[in-house]
């Protein structure tokens, strides 16, 4: 069995590495977008993310395979190629499901990383089986490629979970650095797997279903299409994040407004209760004041009535006694009885004042308007107030021509007002 050796196209290897870096960066962004989604939207992002990420990983491996050329034409079978692409997408779906959780435990990291590593390894070697040529594998490099796949998968899952939240300073550069590392690990796994492969010329058979591909053209075509697709995916993720951030801000503001409205409603309800309570207290106090004033007015009216009866009797009897004393020639008694009469009338006037106050408070004050000569009114007031003025060392003077002055007034109340003013 003749062993044949192949060679790699350096530019295509670089393209495969570039695809791996972009796919890794896209996976980091997709992990963040999946973690922010819920319900049906989450499943849609998982499917879209698995398709984009799986296409990127598969393209990297397939371009890497096309970068390898043998001295003889090698046909490819279509079914293993499509199967390897499907395996890559399923592995990507599992990976995004793991890192899209709220928490990533060690067990989840190990299980998810192992499934992703198995998927990547299966994708690579299923893709290699599409080459219709006799291939044997070196056990050491075969095992090493599997080990690299496991390490790369664990690191990829951890970095995806770490960067999924975003919002940190320098996030883009950190993701780019992580993408470079993850891309190198993926390419390293592929190259190690290619090193494990030994190609033999004997028993090589071209199946009727096999296709001899233009490797260079197909590699560039797949590279360009994949990079364009991943670029559109990144742009879509960017736009989606912007909408998500704006939507979150709107929801936050809406929630703040709702909470403020709730607080205002509670304060308003409380204020209404306080106002109602205070109004009830004021109404109660007002009713109590009216009731107390009514009782007071009634008391004053009763008291004035009770006091008027004996006072009127005293005033009447003093006038009668004064007339009798004057008839029998007792001037001393007349003077004393006059003082009694005057004091009684003064006390009666005070009682009338009290009664007038109660009438004012009850709204029943009445005015008795009649003609009055100012000269007579002022003479009466002067005679009444003169002793008080002299006792205080004051002097009362009236100026003006009042002989013909006549006014319409309540004489009793005007006399009372003027006496009160002069007394003060």
Coordinates of N, CA and C in Angstrom, one line a residue, residues 217-379:
X217 N -11.2 27.2 -6.0 CA -12.4 28.1 -6.2 C -13.5 27.8 -5.1
X218 N -13.7 26.6 -4.8 CA -14.7 26.3 -3.8 C -14.4 26.8 -2.4
X219 N -13.1 26.7 -2.1 CA -12.6 27.2 -0.8 C -12.9 28.7 -0.7
X220 N -12.5 29.5 -1.8 CA -12.7 30.9 -1.7 C -14.2 31.3 -1.7
X221 N -15.0 30.5 -2.5 CA -16.4 30.7 -2.5 C -17.0 30.5 -1.1
X222 N -16.7 29.4 -0.5 CA -17.2 29.1 0.8 C -16.8 30.1 1.8
X223 N -15.5 30.5 1.8 CA -14.9 31.5 2.7 C -15.7 32.8 2.6
X224 N -15.8 33.3 1.3 CA -16.5 34.6 1.1 C -18.0 34.5 1.6
X225 N -18.6 33.4 1.2 CA -20.0 33.3 1.6 C -20.2 33.2 3.1
X226 N -19.3 32.5 3.8 CA -19.4 32.3 5.2 C -19.1 33.6 6.0
X227 N -18.0 34.3 5.5 CA -17.7 35.6 6.2 C -18.8 36.6 6.0
X228 N -19.4 36.6 4.8 CA -20.5 37.5 4.5 C -21.7 37.2 5.4
X229 N -22.0 35.9 5.6 CA -23.1 35.4 6.4 C -22.9 35.8 7.9
X230 N -21.7 35.5 8.3 CA -21.3 35.8 9.7 C -21.4 37.3 10.0
X231 N -20.9 38.1 9.0 CA -21.0 39.6 9.1 C -22.4 40.0 9.2
X232 N -23.3 39.5 8.4 CA -24.7 39.8 8.5 C -25.3 39.4 9.9
X233 N -24.8 38.3 10.4 CA -25.3 37.8 11.7 C -24.9 38.8 12.8
X234 N -23.6 39.2 12.7 CA -23.1 40.2 13.7 C -23.9 41.5 13.6
X235 N -24.1 42.0 12.4 CA -24.9 43.2 12.2 C -26.3 43.0 12.8
X236 N -26.9 41.9 12.5 CA -28.2 41.6 13.1 C -28.3 41.6 14.6
X237 N -27.2 41.0 15.2 CA -27.1 40.9 16.6 C -27.0 42.3 17.2
X238 N -26.1 43.1 16.5 CA -25.9 44.5 17.0 C -27.2 45.3 17.0
X239 N -27.9 45.2 15.9 CA -29.2 45.9 15.8 C -30.2 45.4 16.8
X240 N -30.2 44.1 17.0 CA -31.1 43.5 17.9 C -30.8 44.0 19.4
X241 N -29.5 44.1 19.7 CA -29.1 44.5 21.0 C -29.5 46.0 21.2
X242 N -29.4 46.8 20.2 CA -29.8 48.2 20.3 C -31.3 48.3 20.6
X243 N -32.1 47.5 19.9 CA -33.5 47.5 20.1 C -33.8 47.0 21.5
X244 N -33.1 46.0 21.9 CA -33.3 45.4 23.2 C -33.0 46.4 24.3
X245 N -31.9 47.1 24.2 CA -31.5 48.2 25.2 C -32.5 49.3 25.2
X246 N -33.0 49.7 24.0 CA -34.0 50.8 24.0 C -35.3 50.3 24.6
X247 N -35.7 49.0 24.3 CA -36.9 48.4 24.9 C -36.8 48.3 26.4
X248 N -35.6 47.9 26.9 CA -35.3 47.8 28.3 C -35.5 49.2 29.0
X249 N -34.9 50.2 28.3 CA -35.0 51.5 28.9 C -36.4 52.0 28.9
X250 N -37.2 51.7 27.9 CA -38.6 52.1 27.8 C -39.4 51.4 28.9
X251 N -39.1 50.1 29.1 CA -39.8 49.3 30.1 C -39.4 49.8 31.5
X252 N -38.1 50.2 31.7 CA -37.6 50.7 33.0 C -38.3 52.0 33.3
X253 N -38.4 52.9 32.3 CA -39.1 54.2 32.5 C -40.6 54.0 32.7
X254 N -41.1 53.1 32.0 CA -42.6 52.8 32.2 C -42.8 52.2 33.6
X255 N -41.9 51.4 34.0 CA -42.1 50.8 35.4 C -41.9 51.9 36.4
X256 N -40.9 52.9 36.2 CA -40.8 54.0 37.1 C -42.0 54.8 37.2
X257 N -42.6 55.1 36.0 CA -43.8 55.9 35.9 C -44.9 55.2 36.6
X258 N -45.0 53.9 36.4 CA -46.1 53.1 37.1 C -45.9 53.2 38.6
X259 N -44.7 53.0 39.1 CA -44.5 53.1 40.5 C -44.8 54.4 41.1
X260 N -44.4 55.5 40.3 CA -44.7 56.9 40.7 C -46.2 57.1 40.8
X261 N -46.9 56.6 39.8 CA -48.4 56.7 39.8 C -49.0 56.0 40.9
X262 N -48.4 54.8 41.3 CA -48.9 54.1 42.4 C -48.7 54.8 43.7
X263 N -47.5 55.4 43.8 CA -47.2 56.2 45.0 C -48.1 57.4 45.1
X264 N -48.3 58.1 43.9 CA -49.1 59.3 43.9 C -50.6 58.9 44.3
X265 N -51.0 57.8 43.7 CA -52.4 57.3 44.0 C -52.5 57.0 45.5
X266 N -51.5 56.4 46.1 CA -51.6 56.1 47.5 C -51.6 57.4 48.3
X267 N -50.7 58.3 47.9 CA -50.6 59.6 48.6 C -51.9 60.3 48.5
X268 N -52.5 60.3 47.3 CA -53.8 61.0 47.0 C -54.9 60.4 47.9
X269 N -54.9 59.0 47.9 CA -55.9 58.4 48.7 C -55.7 58.7 50.2
X270 N -54.5 58.7 50.6 CA -54.2 59.1 52.0 C -54.5 60.6 52.3
X271 N -54.2 61.4 51.3 CA -54.6 62.8 51.5 C -56.1 63.0 51.5
X272 N -56.8 62.3 50.7 CA -58.2 62.4 50.7 C -58.8 62.0 52.0
X273 N -58.2 60.9 52.6 CA -58.6 60.4 53.9 C -58.3 61.5 55.0
X274 N -57.1 62.1 54.9 CA -56.8 63.2 55.8 C -57.7 64.4 55.7
X275 N -58.0 64.8 54.4 CA -58.9 65.9 54.2 C -60.3 65.6 54.7
X276 N -60.7 64.4 54.4 CA -62.1 64.0 54.9 C -62.1 64.0 56.4
X277 N -61.1 63.4 57.0 CA -61.0 63.3 58.5 C -61.0 64.7 59.1
X278 N -60.1 65.6 58.5 CA -60.0 67.0 59.0 C -61.3 67.8 58.8
X279 N -61.9 67.5 57.7 CA -63.2 68.2 57.4 C -64.3 67.8 58.4
X280 N -64.3 66.5 58.7 CA -65.2 66.0 59.7 C -65.0 66.6 61.0
X281 N -63.7 66.7 61.4 CA -63.3 67.3 62.7 C -63.8 68.8 62.7
X282 N -63.5 69.5 61.6 CA -63.9 70.9 61.6 C -65.4 71.1 61.6
X283 N -66.1 70.2 60.9 CA -67.6 70.2 60.9 C -68.1 69.9 62.3
X284 N -67.5 69.0 63.0 CA -67.9 68.6 64.3 C -67.6 69.8 65.3
X285 N -66.4 70.4 65.1 CA -66.1 71.5 66.0 C -67.0 72.7 65.7
X286 N -67.3 72.9 64.4 CA -68.3 74.0 64.1 C -69.6 73.7 64.7
X287 N -70.1 72.5 64.6 CA -71.4 72.2 65.2 C -71.4 72.3 66.7
X288 N -70.3 71.9 67.3 CA -70.2 72.0 68.8 C -70.1 73.5 69.2
X289 N -69.4 74.3 68.3 CA -69.3 75.7 68.6 C -70.7 76.4 68.5
X290 N -71.4 76.0 67.5 CA -72.8 76.6 67.3 C -73.7 76.2 68.4
X291 N -73.6 74.9 68.8 CA -74.4 74.4 69.9 C -74.0 75.1 71.2
X292 N -72.7 75.3 71.5 CA -72.2 76.0 72.7 C -72.7 77.4 72.7
X293 N -72.6 78.1 71.5 CA -73.0 79.5 71.4 C -74.5 79.6 71.6
X294 N -75.3 78.6 71.1 CA -76.7 78.6 71.3 C -77.1 78.5 72.7
X295 N -76.4 77.6 73.4 CA -76.6 77.4 74.8 C -76.3 78.6 75.6
X296 N -75.1 79.2 75.2 CA -74.7 80.5 75.9 C -75.7 81.6 75.7
X297 N -76.1 81.7 74.4 CA -77.1 82.8 74.1 C -78.4 82.6 74.9
X298 N -78.8 81.3 74.9 CA -80.0 81.0 75.7 C -79.9 81.3 77.2
X299 N -78.7 80.9 77.7 CA -78.4 81.2 79.1 C -78.4 82.7 79.4
X300 N -77.7 83.5 78.5 CA -77.7 84.9 78.7 C -79.1 85.5 78.6
X301 N -79.9 85.0 77.6 CA -81.2 85.5 77.5 C -82.1 85.2 78.7
X302 N -81.9 84.0 79.2 CA -82.7 83.6 80.5 C -82.2 84.5 81.7
X303 N -80.9 84.6 81.8 CA -80.3 85.4 82.9 C -80.8 86.8 82.8
X304 N -80.7 87.4 81.6 CA -81.1 88.8 81.5 C -82.6 89.0 81.9
X305 N -83.4 88.0 81.5 CA -84.8 88.1 81.8 C -85.0 88.0 83.3
X306 N -84.3 87.0 83.9 CA -84.4 86.8 85.4 C -83.9 88.1 86.1
X307 N -82.9 88.7 85.6 CA -82.3 89.9 86.3 C -83.2 91.2 86.0
X308 N -83.8 91.3 84.9 CA -84.6 92.4 84.5 C -85.8 92.5 85.5
X309 N -86.4 91.4 85.8 CA -87.7 91.4 86.5 C -87.5 92.1 87.9
X310 N -86.5 91.7 88.7 CA -86.3 92.4 90.0 C -85.7 93.8 89.8
X311 N -84.9 94.0 88.8 CA -84.4 95.4 88.6 C -85.5 96.4 88.2
X312 N -86.4 95.9 87.3 CA -87.5 96.8 87.0 C -88.3 97.1 88.2
X313 N -88.5 96.1 89.1 CA -89.2 96.4 90.3 C -88.5 97.4 91.2
X314 N -87.1 97.2 91.3 CA -86.3 98.2 92.1 C -86.4 99.6 91.6
X315 N -86.3 99.7 90.2 CA -86.4 101.0 89.6 C -87.8 101.6 89.8
X316 N -88.8 100.8 89.6 CA -90.2 101.3 89.8 C -90.4 101.7 91.2
X317 N -90.1 100.9 92.2 CA -90.3 101.2 93.6 C -89.5 102.4 94.0
X318 N -88.3 102.5 93.5 CA -87.4 103.7 93.9 C -88.0 105.0 93.3
X319 N -88.6 105.0 92.1 CA -89.3 106.2 91.6 C -90.5 106.5 92.4
X320 N -91.3 105.5 92.8 CA -92.5 105.7 93.6 C -92.1 106.3 95.0
X321 N -91.1 105.7 95.6 CA -90.6 106.2 96.9 C -90.1 107.6 96.8
X322 N -89.4 107.9 95.7 CA -88.8 109.2 95.6 C -90.0 110.3 95.5
X323 N -91.0 109.9 94.8 CA -92.2 110.8 94.7 C -92.8 111.0 96.0
X324 N -93.0 109.9 96.8 CA -93.6 110.0 98.1 C -92.7 110.8 99.1
X325 N -91.4 110.6 99.0 CA -90.4 111.4 99.8 C -90.5 112.8 99.5
X326 N -90.6 113.1 98.2 CA -90.7 114.6 97.8 C -92.0 115.2 98.3
X327 N -93.1 114.4 98.3 CA -94.4 114.9 98.8 C -94.3 115.2 100.3
X328 N -93.6 114.3 101.1 CA -93.6 114.5 102.6 C -92.4 115.4 103.0
X329 N -91.7 115.9 102.0 CA -90.6 116.8 102.4 C -89.4 116.1 102.9
X330 N -88.9 115.1 102.4 CA -87.7 114.4 102.8 C -86.7 114.4 101.7
X331 N -86.0 115.6 101.5 CA -85.0 115.7 100.3 C -83.9 114.7 100.4
X332 N -83.5 114.3 101.6 CA -82.3 113.4 101.8 C -82.7 112.1 101.2
X333 N -83.9 111.6 101.5 CA -84.4 110.3 100.9 C -84.5 110.4 99.4
X334 N -84.9 111.6 98.9 CA -85.1 111.7 97.5 C -83.8 111.5 96.8
X335 N -82.7 112.2 97.3 CA -81.4 112.0 96.7 C -80.9 110.6 96.8
X336 N -81.1 109.9 97.9 CA -80.6 108.5 98.0 C -81.4 107.6 97.1
X337 N -82.7 107.9 97.0 CA -83.5 107.0 96.1 C -83.1 107.3 94.6
X338 N -82.7 108.5 94.4 CA -82.3 108.9 93.0 C -81.0 108.1 92.6
X339 N -80.1 108.0 93.6 CA -78.9 107.2 93.3 C -79.2 105.7 93.1
X340 N -80.2 105.2 93.9 CA -80.6 103.8 93.7 C -81.2 103.6 92.4
X341 N -82.1 104.6 92.0 CA -82.7 104.5 90.7 C -81.7 104.6 89.5
X342 N -80.7 105.5 89.7 CA -79.7 105.6 88.7 C -78.8 104.4 88.6
X343 N -78.4 103.8 89.7 CA -77.6 102.6 89.7 C -78.4 101.4 89.1
X344 N -79.7 101.3 89.4 CA -80.5 100.3 88.8 C -80.6 100.4 87.3
X345 N -80.8 101.7 86.9 CA -80.9 101.8 85.4 C -79.6 101.5 84.7
X346 N -78.5 101.9 85.4 CA -77.2 101.5 84.8 C -77.0 100.0 84.8
X347 N -77.4 99.3 85.8 CA -77.3 97.9 85.8 C -78.2 97.3 84.8
X348 N -79.4 97.9 84.6 CA -80.3 97.4 83.5 C -79.7 97.6 82.1
X349 N -78.9 98.7 82.0 CA -78.3 99.0 80.7 C -77.2 97.9 80.4
X350 N -76.5 97.6 81.5 CA -75.4 96.5 81.3 C -76.1 95.2 80.9
X351 N -77.2 94.9 81.6 CA -77.9 93.7 81.2 C -78.4 93.7 79.8
X352 N -78.9 94.9 79.4 CA -79.3 95.1 78.0 C -78.1 94.9 77.0
X353 N -76.9 95.4 77.4 CA -75.7 95.2 76.6 C -75.4 93.7 76.4
X354 N -75.5 92.9 77.5 CA -75.3 91.5 77.4 C -76.3 90.8 76.5
X355 N -77.6 91.2 76.7 CA -78.6 90.7 75.8 C -78.4 91.0 74.3
X356 N -77.9 92.3 74.1 CA -77.6 92.7 72.7 C -76.5 91.8 72.1
X357 N -75.5 91.5 72.9 CA -74.4 90.7 72.4 C -74.9 89.3 72.1
X358 N -75.8 88.7 72.9 CA -76.3 87.4 72.6 C -77.2 87.5 71.3
X359 N -77.9 88.6 71.1 CA -78.7 88.7 69.9 C -77.8 88.8 68.7
X360 N -76.7 89.6 68.8 CA -75.7 89.7 67.7 C -75.2 88.3 67.3
X361 N -74.8 87.5 68.3 CA -74.2 86.2 68.0 C -75.3 85.3 67.4
X362 N -76.5 85.4 67.8 CA -77.6 84.6 67.3 C -78.2 85.1 66.0
X363 N -77.7 86.3 65.5 CA -78.2 86.9 64.3 C -79.6 87.5 64.4
X364 N -80.0 87.9 65.6 CA -81.3 88.4 65.8 C -81.3 89.9 66.3
X365 N -80.2 90.6 66.1 CA -80.1 92.0 66.5 C -81.1 92.8 65.6
X366 N -81.8 93.7 66.3 CA -82.8 94.5 65.6 C -82.5 96.0 65.9
X367 N -82.7 96.8 64.9 CA -82.5 98.3 65.0 C -83.8 99.0 65.0
X368 N -83.9 100.0 65.9 CA -85.1 100.8 66.0 C -84.7 102.3 65.6
X369 N -85.0 102.6 64.4 CA -84.6 103.9 63.8 C -85.7 104.9 64.2
X370 N -85.2 106.1 64.7 CA -86.1 107.2 65.0 C -85.4 108.5 65.0
X371 N -86.1 109.6 64.8 CA -85.4 111.0 64.8 C -84.8 111.3 66.2
X372 N -83.7 111.9 66.2 CA -83.0 112.3 67.4 C -82.3 113.6 67.3
X373 N -82.5 114.5 68.3 CA -81.8 115.8 68.3 C -80.4 115.5 68.9
X374 N -79.3 115.9 68.2 CA -78.0 115.7 68.7 C -77.7 116.4 70.0
X375 N -78.3 117.6 70.1 CA -78.1 118.4 71.3 C -78.6 117.7 72.5
X376 N -79.8 117.1 72.5 CA -80.4 116.4 73.6 C -79.5 115.1 73.9
X377 N -79.1 114.4 72.8 CA -78.4 113.1 73.0 C -77.0 113.4 73.6
X378 N -76.3 114.5 73.2 CA -75.0 114.8 73.7 C -75.1 115.3 75.1
X379 N -76.2 116.0 75.5 CA -76.4 116.5 76.8 C -76.6 115.4 77.8

